[in-house]
Amino acid sequence: MTASTLTPATRTPQRIDPSAVVARTTSRSSLQATWVQILAMAWRALKKMRRKPEQFFDVLIQPLLFTAMFAFIFGGAISGSVSNYLPILIPGILAQTALTVCMATGVQLREDMDKGVFDRFKSLPIARIAPLAGPMIADLLRYGIASVLTLLTGLLIGYRPGGGVVGCVAGVALTVIAGWSLAWIFTWLGTMARSAQSVQGISMMIMFPLTFLSNAFVPAQTLPGWLEAFVKVNPVSHVVSAVRDLFNDGAVTAEVGWAVIGCAAVVAIFAPLAVRSYSGKM
Amino acid sequence: MADLSAVRADSLVKSFGDFRAVDGIDLHVRQGEIFGVLGPNGAGKTTMLRMLATLLPIDDGHAEIFGVDVRREPHRIRQLVGVTGQDVSVDEDLTGRENLRLFARLQGLTSTRAKSIAGDLLERFDLQEAADRPLSQFSGGMRRRLDLASSLITRPPLIFLDEPTTGLDPRSRGQMWTTIRELVTDGSTILLTTQYLDEADQLADRIAVIDRGRKVAEDTPDALKTQVGDSTLQLRLADGSDTALAVDVVRRLLGEDPVLTPESGRMNVPLSDPDRAADVLIGLREAGLGISSVSVAKPTLDEVFLTLTGHGADEPQMEAAR
Ligand SMILES: Nc1ncnc2c1ncn2[C@@H]1O[C@H](COP(=O)(O)OP(=O)(O)OP(=O)(O)O)[C@@H](O)[C@H]1O
Ligand SMILES: [Mg+2]
């Protein structure tokens, strides 16, 4: 970019020439510049994570606790035994954990946006998407940790995925992609809402129906008809089914296709909404 | 293009609901000058700067920076202006060095250049020792310096400084003034706001006085001060004295009316020559008027306001208190 031709501020043999600077200005960030800006914002988010490790509590505790708890409490009732329930449960827990991470994305963005440094981000010539997308790239790490940890807990209490290593890797990858895509909904909420608390509240209201009114923990056919209808269109159900197919059978089924299409649709709708709402806030 | 103005704004307006925070301000900042915007709390200084910096939408009016339209080309404006806001806008969770590197990377510098510029700026702003400490351990003055350093990474031709010395001790304030003068030597233009007349006086080539969203005066510091007097004789008459008589005495001696302040029995007498203070005191004694306190001071912002607008700078608060 043009800026790289500038001399450092202390050694200033050259006087600033405003008309030369005006001539160098561009009316928008190039794609490549935008990518560099997103990575710089991701770097910032990683630095903050390293300094505040308590942020990782949700991705560490939830997989461990929920996997063990759900397996031993519901296992017998739903599937007759814990080991029969695990192939249904583990993909469900994965989806739920990913959604929790998504929710934190929105809440943290809102908290972040209230800080003074966002004034500077707004005053810099950077693409408006960079401050939103940067932290989401850093969050890939959180999705990764959460998914692997859930899977490991499962393995520890007796889960033996039929899809083998390849199926597991593919399932975890799909979870990470789905989490990242759905996070745009919560990022959009973060740019709209007035406070971090309200983001938290609204996110909870979205998250609970999405996870519990899905096939994440129980097979859909055990539900009353009207509920089954909702569960079947819930995008989380498709992600969960897709991950089950990958984990348990190592099969790339139509469900995997639906899950990917659903994720792409969510990004296509909510990323522009989020950028628009963020740009309008100034 | 040599006579291109740095800022040219015509009848800028910003309303918050029914309230017009900026109510039709014209501003013309020439290249290479330090332009001071002077005004009390709530005058609309920050709001005006934020509109010019593309941080707030302009409701009405027109603004250009180096000939670039602020409303139509915000991305270009952001490449021309370095903004140091009234509230510190650096990242509290990063160190000083990390902040500078982040802002440099965001503006397209390679990571090696970002590193070297961060080092240079930390040195120039005397922040090396604290460079790798988290910002929570920075003093207010250090944060301000880091904030200013962050605005200078790409050497922008125009720099906005919103109350750059508020909250600084006299020594840091002096250093800030020196830095600001150096920036102009480097070829930058400065638009700064302040609540202090002496700061505007020390730094600015020209001053606009803003009050309640409107510009009430614009001139060189010297011209403004002559309107108010070089120094001011502040008098408090003894209880029960005849204020009207005292006004007559002053008018007879100096050919000018004193400015009555809202406090009863108090008046400020603008003096073009501090020597005339004695004449006024003797005149009052001869008229049989008692004085309870007296001092000679440089004109304060409040006096500039009383003179220019006929009301005190802090009047809204006083009304609210009653
Ligand atoms: N976002 C906002 N919503 C509503 N009113 C606002 C907003 N921002 C500023 N104002 C009002 O606009 C007026 C001008 O505010 P501004 O911050 O521009 O003043 P200022 O001259 O910078 O004052 P100070 O010296 O205190 O910094 C104030 O009365 C303030 O209350
Ligand atoms: Mg202000």
XYZ file of C-alpha atoms and ligand atoms in Angstrom:
636
model
C 0.000 0.000 0.000
C 0.969 3.633 -0.378
C 1.675 4.093 3.302
C 4.728 1.840 3.138
C 6.597 4.545 1.228
C 6.385 6.958 4.143
C 9.374 7.810 6.262
C 9.252 7.161 9.994
C 8.008 10.017 12.109
C 11.247 10.813 13.897
C 13.629 11.010 10.968
C 11.833 13.661 9.011
C 14.067 15.230 6.449
C 11.068 15.645 4.183
C 8.306 18.099 4.832
C 4.793 16.744 4.470
C 3.269 17.771 1.165
C -0.531 17.697 1.482
C -1.284 17.695 -2.233
C 0.995 14.690 -2.719
C -0.803 12.875 0.099
C -4.190 13.757 -1.394
C -3.043 12.375 -4.741
C -2.050 9.090 -3.065
C -5.362 8.537 -1.270
C -7.665 5.743 -2.373
C -11.432 5.752 -2.144
C -11.611 2.296 -0.546
C -9.356 -0.424 0.840
C -8.265 -2.992 -1.757
C -9.155 -6.635 -1.132
C -5.590 -7.433 -0.207
C -5.380 -4.471 2.177
C -8.681 -5.556 3.744
C -7.297 -9.033 4.327
C -4.193 -7.589 6.036
C -6.462 -5.434 8.213
C -8.575 -8.435 9.195
C -5.441 -10.352 10.151
C -4.171 -7.393 12.198
C -7.487 -7.349 14.049
C -7.247 -11.101 14.601
C -3.744 -10.571 16.022
C -5.196 -8.053 18.459
C -7.910 -10.501 19.533
C -5.347 -13.262 20.095
C -3.208 -10.934 22.228
C -6.251 -10.164 24.334
C -7.111 -13.850 24.704
C -3.602 -14.602 25.875
C -3.846 -11.866 28.459
C -7.271 -12.934 29.698
C -7.288 -16.722 29.751
C -10.518 -16.734 31.780
C -12.199 -16.158 28.398
C -11.505 -19.804 27.699
C -13.617 -21.080 30.602
C -16.669 -21.644 28.441
C -14.783 -23.642 25.833
C -12.988 -25.715 28.467
C -15.659 -26.402 31.068
C -18.754 -26.841 28.975
C -17.523 -29.713 26.772
C -16.209 -31.638 29.759
C -19.134 -31.082 32.069
C -22.011 -31.306 29.594
C -20.707 -34.383 27.827
C -20.326 -36.370 31.030
C -23.513 -35.051 32.626
C -25.807 -35.564 29.626
C -24.352 -38.979 28.892
C -24.988 -40.369 32.372
C -28.315 -38.618 33.024
C -30.113 -39.110 29.685
C -28.171 -42.038 28.264
C -30.275 -44.760 29.832
C -33.600 -43.023 29.257
C -33.092 -42.115 25.612
C -30.973 -44.869 24.174
C -31.067 -47.642 26.732
C -27.393 -47.232 27.675
C -24.658 -44.647 27.842
C -22.597 -46.181 25.065
C -25.623 -46.307 22.729
C -26.377 -42.648 23.457
C -22.872 -41.294 22.812
C -23.056 -41.394 18.974
C -26.183 -39.224 19.195
C -24.963 -37.008 22.017
C -21.395 -36.046 21.044
C -22.334 -34.244 17.794
C -25.154 -32.531 19.697
C -22.821 -31.268 22.407
C -20.416 -30.076 19.707
C -23.128 -27.963 18.131
C -24.221 -26.587 21.467
C -20.679 -25.658 22.461
C -20.080 -23.968 19.115
C -23.211 -21.899 19.618
C -22.047 -20.845 23.083
C -18.805 -19.610 21.570
C -20.807 -17.720 18.920
C -22.805 -16.030 21.599
C -19.655 -14.891 23.366
C -18.500 -13.402 20.054
C -21.451 -11.034 19.979
C -21.243 -10.082 23.647
C -17.516 -9.417 23.465
C -17.849 -7.357 20.309
C -20.436 -5.174 21.991
C -18.203 -4.670 25.054
C -15.274 -3.939 22.772
C -17.171 -1.417 20.678
C -17.900 0.674 23.747
C -14.190 1.176 24.334
C -12.284 4.245 23.232
C -10.093 2.342 20.838
C -13.062 1.799 18.520
C -13.122 5.530 17.928
C -9.651 5.173 16.505
C -10.614 2.167 14.393
C -13.397 4.268 12.940
C -11.103 7.186 12.216
C -8.563 5.016 10.379
C -8.807 4.311 6.655
C -9.712 0.649 7.100
C -12.480 -1.507 5.661
C -15.484 -1.473 7.974
C -15.582 -5.278 7.982
C -12.111 -5.621 9.539
C -13.021 -4.885 13.188
C -15.871 -7.415 12.937
C -14.168 -10.201 11.010
C -10.831 -10.000 12.854
C -12.069 -11.317 16.221
C -14.066 -13.996 14.410
C -10.877 -15.356 12.870
C -9.298 -15.515 16.318
C -12.407 -17.326 17.528
C -11.646 -20.202 15.159
C -9.145 -21.202 17.826
C -11.915 -21.363 20.426
C -14.172 -23.477 18.204
C -11.233 -25.776 17.529
C -10.389 -26.240 21.200
C -14.023 -26.780 22.175
C -14.648 -29.366 19.462
C -11.511 -31.373 20.095
C -12.140 -31.341 23.832
C -15.719 -32.574 23.430
C -14.577 -35.356 21.179
C -11.815 -36.369 23.600
C -14.227 -36.453 26.539
C -16.486 -38.670 24.470
C -13.653 -41.025 23.614
C -12.716 -41.167 27.285
C -16.165 -42.311 28.410
C -16.428 -44.943 25.719
C -17.403 -43.284 22.408
C -16.022 -45.185 19.398
C -16.802 -43.178 16.237
C -17.316 -45.401 13.214
C -16.090 -42.741 10.816
C -12.528 -43.127 12.084
C -9.922 -40.394 12.097
C -10.975 -38.932 8.743
C -14.627 -38.785 9.772
C -13.719 -37.099 13.067
C -11.483 -34.508 11.432
C -14.196 -33.729 8.889
C -16.838 -33.501 11.625
C -14.750 -31.120 13.710
C -14.021 -29.021 10.615
C -17.721 -28.782 9.824
C -18.472 -27.737 13.402
C -15.866 -24.988 13.210
C -17.247 -23.728 9.889
C -20.812 -23.817 11.196
C -19.853 -21.995 14.387
C -18.015 -19.324 12.444
C -20.948 -18.818 10.080
C -23.607 -18.668 12.768
C -21.409 -16.201 14.683
C -22.294 -13.567 12.081
C -25.845 -13.547 13.486
C -24.519 -12.717 16.925
C -22.011 -10.206 15.534
C -24.908 -8.453 13.866
C -26.783 -8.465 17.186
C -23.661 -7.055 18.823
C -23.581 -4.095 16.441
C -27.317 -3.455 16.921
C -27.888 -3.811 20.630
C -27.423 -1.060 23.184
C -25.382 -2.944 25.750
C -23.462 -6.142 26.251
C -26.160 -7.332 28.669
C -28.870 -6.980 26.090
C -26.760 -8.929 23.575
C -26.424 -11.637 26.206
C -30.157 -11.696 26.834
C -31.213 -11.763 23.196
C -28.564 -14.354 22.358
C -29.852 -16.655 25.102
C -33.342 -16.345 23.680
C -32.062 -17.365 20.275
C -29.674 -20.031 21.456
C -31.939 -22.110 23.689
C -34.619 -22.825 21.109
C -31.962 -23.417 18.473
C -30.175 -26.066 20.514
C -32.935 -27.679 22.556
C -35.555 -27.587 19.798
C -33.196 -29.481 17.538
C -32.170 -33.085 17.266
C -29.009 -32.291 19.277
C -29.962 -34.360 22.323
C -32.965 -36.453 21.313
C -33.947 -38.150 18.058
C -36.551 -35.998 16.279
C -39.032 -38.822 15.810
C -39.590 -39.097 19.586
C -41.140 -35.618 19.612
C -44.788 -34.549 19.098
C -45.600 -33.760 15.463
C -45.666 -29.938 15.603
C -42.323 -29.880 17.413
C -40.835 -32.377 15.029
C -41.738 -30.042 12.156
C -39.755 -27.174 13.696
C -36.860 -29.428 14.634
C -36.608 -30.596 11.044
C -36.192 -27.066 9.595
C -33.888 -25.873 12.352
C -30.454 -25.363 10.715
C -28.757 -26.635 13.864
C -30.480 -30.008 13.281
C -28.888 -30.239 9.854
C -25.447 -29.442 11.233
C -25.912 -32.017 13.980
C -27.101 -34.693 11.534
C -24.230 -33.913 9.186
C -21.687 -34.206 11.977
C -23.288 -37.487 13.096
C -22.994 -38.877 9.593
C -19.341 -37.872 9.425
C -18.408 -39.088 12.898
C -20.377 -42.311 12.989
C -20.281 -43.461 9.364
C -17.558 -41.326 7.777
C -20.198 -40.554 5.139
C -20.616 -37.302 3.257
C -24.406 -37.320 3.043
C -26.969 -34.856 1.751
C -27.170 -33.511 5.307
C -23.562 -32.312 4.968
C -24.564 -30.472 1.797
C -27.571 -28.866 3.514
C -25.439 -27.826 6.466
C -22.870 -26.139 4.219
C -25.549 -24.391 2.167
C -27.288 -23.234 5.356
C -24.015 -21.804 6.709
C -23.269 -20.002 3.455
C -26.765 -18.508 3.470
C -26.348 -17.260 7.038
C -23.043 -15.553 6.167
C -24.467 -14.067 2.971
C -27.354 -12.513 4.890
C -25.845 -11.513 8.205
C -22.318 -10.375 7.270
C -23.604 -7.473 5.121
C -26.232 -6.636 7.761
C -23.540 -6.499 10.448
C -21.210 -4.315 8.381
C -24.076 -1.999 7.481
C -25.195 -1.625 11.069
C -21.607 -1.077 12.273
C -20.929 1.606 9.638
C -24.187 3.317 10.475
C -23.173 3.650 14.114
C -20.874 6.590 13.425
C -2.705 23.867 -5.503
C -0.434 25.852 -3.167
C -3.245 27.874 -1.628
C -5.460 24.852 -1.000
C -7.190 25.207 2.366
C -6.707 22.484 4.929
C -10.313 22.715 6.115
C -13.186 24.580 4.555
C -16.537 24.086 6.226
C -19.752 25.963 5.488
C -22.717 26.108 7.856
C -22.117 22.773 9.535
C -25.086 21.517 11.504
C -25.478 18.615 13.912
C -28.612 18.009 15.939
C -29.222 15.503 18.688
C -32.987 15.285 18.741
C -34.269 18.843 18.969
C -30.996 20.125 20.306
C -28.593 21.720 17.851
C -25.125 20.922 19.191
C -23.495 22.553 16.150
C -25.656 25.244 14.663
C -24.242 26.506 11.392
C -20.497 26.901 11.869
C -18.191 28.119 9.093
C -14.558 27.246 9.429
C -11.591 28.012 7.269
C -8.222 26.570 8.259
C -5.250 27.488 6.093
C -2.474 25.098 5.258
C 0.386 25.007 7.736
C -1.288 26.957 10.517
C -2.366 26.060 14.017
C -6.037 26.866 14.285
C -7.561 26.969 17.753
C -11.216 26.392 18.554
C -11.997 27.902 21.903
C -15.161 27.301 23.845
C -16.632 26.249 27.189
C -18.034 22.812 28.059
C -20.826 21.824 25.751
C -20.061 24.480 23.132
C -19.944 21.862 20.384
C -16.181 21.637 19.829
C -15.957 17.851 19.979
C -19.102 17.405 17.912
C -17.676 19.654 15.196
C -14.338 17.823 15.113
C -16.048 14.440 15.018
C -18.105 15.500 12.020
C -14.995 16.671 10.200
C -13.214 13.405 11.107
C -16.088 11.286 9.656
C -16.897 9.941 13.121
C -20.335 11.560 13.092
C -22.590 12.093 10.093
C -22.920 15.735 9.021
C -26.592 16.714 9.251
C -26.341 19.769 7.079
C -23.726 21.984 5.499
C -20.636 21.213 3.518
C -17.076 20.360 4.481
C -13.884 19.813 2.518
C -10.443 18.795 3.713
C -7.647 19.596 1.266
C -10.367 19.826 -1.351
C -11.812 16.367 -0.579
C -15.519 16.253 0.255
C -15.978 14.903 3.793
C -19.454 13.509 3.255
C -18.798 11.899 -0.090
C -15.294 10.508 0.398
C -14.928 9.475 4.056
C -12.263 6.871 3.261
C -10.018 9.504 1.651
C -10.566 11.888 4.560
C -9.417 9.179 6.968
C -6.134 8.988 5.068
C -5.612 12.729 5.446
C -6.508 13.316 9.071
C -4.890 12.064 12.259
C -7.377 12.247 15.117
C -6.525 12.536 18.788
C -9.839 12.644 20.549
C -10.785 14.078 23.889
C -11.050 10.605 25.394
C -8.043 8.401 25.007
C -8.526 6.025 22.075
C -5.873 3.374 22.450
C -6.393 -0.237 23.424
C -6.298 -0.710 27.193
C -5.579 -4.425 26.907
C -2.453 -4.077 24.793
C 0.951 -2.590 25.594
C 2.050 0.741 24.166
C 4.217 -0.929 21.569
C 1.483 -3.376 20.546
C -0.944 -0.493 20.104
C 1.367 1.353 17.737
C 2.172 -1.809 15.780
C -1.516 -2.612 15.419
C -2.399 0.847 14.089
C 0.574 0.767 11.726
C -0.398 -2.648 10.351
C -3.983 -1.537 9.917
C -2.749 1.335 7.776
C -0.861 -0.981 5.487
C 2.699 -0.771 6.767
C 4.691 -3.982 6.526
C 5.337 -5.686 9.817
C 9.026 -4.699 9.867
C 8.170 -1.059 9.177
C 5.401 -1.187 11.751
C 7.934 -2.398 14.304
C 10.497 0.257 13.501
C 7.961 3.098 13.467
C 6.549 1.932 16.787
C 10.084 2.048 18.220
C 10.748 5.510 16.780
C 7.514 6.960 18.113
C 7.979 5.455 21.568
C 11.389 7.075 21.701
C 10.165 10.414 20.438
C 7.357 10.509 22.983
C 9.553 9.349 25.821
C 7.658 6.119 26.371
C 10.408 3.518 25.911
C 10.527 2.436 29.526
C 6.816 1.772 29.677
C 6.576 0.475 26.122
C 6.005 -3.159 27.020
C 3.836 -2.666 30.060
C 0.061 -3.019 29.795
C -1.685 0.305 29.460
C -3.444 -0.116 32.776
C -0.109 0.853 34.339
C 0.181 4.074 32.311
C -0.383 7.501 33.834
C -2.890 9.852 32.243
C -0.118 11.889 30.649
C 1.529 8.777 29.178
C -1.766 7.665 27.684
C -2.243 11.063 26.070
C 1.236 10.899 24.581
C 0.633 7.408 23.250
C -2.675 8.581 21.821
C -0.980 11.420 19.967
C 1.806 9.106 18.791
C -0.859 6.769 17.389
C -2.227 9.597 15.262
C 1.153 10.339 13.688
C 2.094 6.925 12.308
C 1.503 7.826 8.673
C 2.424 11.509 9.118
C -1.008 12.873 8.196
C -1.047 16.389 6.722
C -3.882 17.456 9.036
C -4.076 16.668 12.738
C -7.102 17.128 14.994
C -6.354 17.545 18.680
C -9.361 17.677 20.977
C -8.310 19.336 24.231
C -4.796 17.889 24.040
C -3.628 19.246 27.393
C -6.694 18.885 29.590
C -5.633 16.971 32.676
C -1.894 17.362 32.101
C 0.475 18.869 34.656
C 2.289 22.095 33.670
C 5.450 20.280 32.594
C 3.643 17.758 30.364
C 1.569 20.576 28.998
C 4.701 22.456 27.984
C 6.049 19.311 26.312
C 2.793 18.867 24.435
C 3.012 22.449 23.166
C 6.551 21.832 21.931
C 5.446 18.661 20.148
C 2.558 20.462 18.489
C 4.890 23.184 17.204
C 7.257 20.529 15.836
C 4.403 18.945 13.913
C 3.779 22.234 12.161
C 7.467 22.550 11.346
C 7.188 19.137 9.687
C 4.497 20.523 7.424
C 1.303 19.424 9.168
C -1.694 21.636 9.783
C -3.244 21.526 13.251
C -6.845 22.030 14.287
C -7.062 21.982 18.063
C -9.740 22.701 20.613
C -9.151 24.077 24.045
C -10.901 25.649 26.973
C -7.873 27.748 27.850
C -7.274 31.129 26.296
C -3.593 31.052 27.225
C -3.143 27.764 25.366
C -4.811 29.127 22.249
C -2.754 32.274 22.704
C 0.538 30.354 22.975
C -0.092 28.008 20.086
C -2.665 29.208 17.638
C -2.196 31.460 14.644
C -5.921 32.054 14.567
C -8.758 31.318 16.967
C -12.457 30.717 16.517
C -14.555 31.202 19.620
C -17.526 28.837 19.750
C -20.513 29.157 22.015
C -23.681 27.076 22.062
C -23.011 25.640 18.637
C -22.270 28.974 16.991
C -19.108 30.835 16.127
C -19.076 34.122 17.995
C -15.662 35.395 16.908
C -12.708 34.509 14.774
C -9.411 36.338 14.814
C -5.750 36.238 15.736
C -5.049 35.824 19.452
C -3.732 39.398 19.654
C -6.817 40.887 18.070
C -9.078 38.879 20.367
C -7.159 39.945 23.406
C -7.289 43.604 22.485
C -11.056 43.313 22.424
C -10.908 42.058 25.968
C -7.925 44.028 27.185
C -4.425 42.755 27.796
C -5.096 42.269 31.434
C -8.052 42.651 33.708
C -8.543 44.466 36.952
C -10.890 42.381 39.062
C -12.662 44.389 41.732
C -15.089 43.600 44.472
C -16.750 46.646 45.979
C -17.393 46.805 49.690
C -20.927 45.811 50.682
C -23.529 48.452 49.996
C -21.387 50.412 47.561
C -23.013 52.120 44.610
C -22.190 49.940 41.608
C -23.612 52.418 39.109
C -21.338 55.134 40.461
C -18.332 52.852 40.139
C -19.249 52.132 36.512
C -19.361 55.898 35.884
C -15.926 56.362 37.408
C -14.378 53.662 35.241
C -16.045 54.973 32.113
C -14.771 58.481 32.825
C -11.179 57.291 33.413
C -10.810 54.671 30.680
C -13.524 55.578 28.235
C -14.894 52.021 28.497
C -17.486 50.201 30.585
C -16.377 47.566 33.076
C -17.923 44.108 32.736
C -20.228 43.257 35.597
C -20.075 39.632 36.630
C -23.115 37.765 37.908
C -21.759 38.022 41.447
C -23.028 41.226 43.037
C -20.514 43.982 43.632
C -17.925 42.330 41.405
C -16.675 43.808 38.185
C -13.899 43.184 35.702
C -12.191 46.176 34.134
C -10.368 45.419 30.875
C -7.024 47.221 30.780
C -5.012 47.802 27.650
C -2.190 48.930 29.937
C -1.810 47.385 33.406
C -0.507 50.765 34.692
C -4.011 52.166 34.472
C -5.081 49.949 37.363
C -3.762 52.489 39.828
C -5.753 55.299 38.166
C -8.951 53.310 38.550
C -8.285 52.554 42.213
C -7.508 56.180 42.989
C -10.607 57.301 41.091
C -12.791 54.976 43.136
C -11.252 56.170 46.407
C -11.898 59.793 45.418
C -15.514 58.929 44.648
C -15.798 57.532 48.177
C -16.266 53.880 47.111
C -14.898 51.113 49.321
C -13.171 48.070 47.858
C -13.166 44.666 49.542
C -10.752 42.889 47.185
C -8.700 43.658 44.133
C -6.446 41.782 41.726
C -4.946 42.191 38.280
C -5.102 39.133 36.053
C -4.700 38.017 32.477
C -8.056 37.776 30.771
C -9.698 34.418 31.329
C -11.903 32.544 28.941
C -14.849 33.681 30.999
C -14.022 37.306 30.339
C -13.586 36.699 26.639
C -17.040 35.213 26.785
C -18.578 37.975 28.799
C -17.185 40.445 26.335
C -18.049 38.555 23.174
C -21.432 37.122 24.088
C -22.630 39.086 27.068
C -23.022 35.931 29.136
C -20.627 33.880 31.215
C -19.043 30.688 29.992
C -20.475 28.694 32.871
C -23.836 30.379 32.931
C -25.957 27.322 32.039
C -24.609 25.467 35.064
C -25.228 28.483 37.297
C -28.802 28.714 36.122
C -29.271 25.047 36.804
C -27.887 25.457 40.317
C -30.354 28.146 41.268
N -24.324 11.672 21.292
C -24.930 12.744 21.819
N -26.242 12.714 22.101
C -26.879 13.781 22.606
N -26.284 14.960 22.896
C -24.974 15.065 22.657
C -24.227 13.964 22.101
N -22.937 14.364 21.953
C -22.901 15.641 22.406
N -24.099 16.065 22.813
C -24.425 17.396 23.330
O -23.942 18.339 22.414
C -23.397 19.463 23.083
C -22.008 19.726 22.583
O -21.167 18.702 23.037
P -19.624 18.656 22.713
O -19.094 17.397 23.284
O -19.432 18.899 21.265
O -19.086 19.884 23.527
P -17.591 20.361 23.756
O -17.503 21.738 23.275
O -16.654 19.373 23.188
O -17.525 20.338 25.338
P -16.336 19.895 26.321
O -15.487 21.087 26.517
O -17.067 19.529 27.565
O -15.631 18.740 25.698
C -23.476 19.158 24.569
O -24.571 19.860 25.105
C -23.721 17.676 24.621
O -24.529 17.357 25.722
Mg -15.242 18.153 23.886
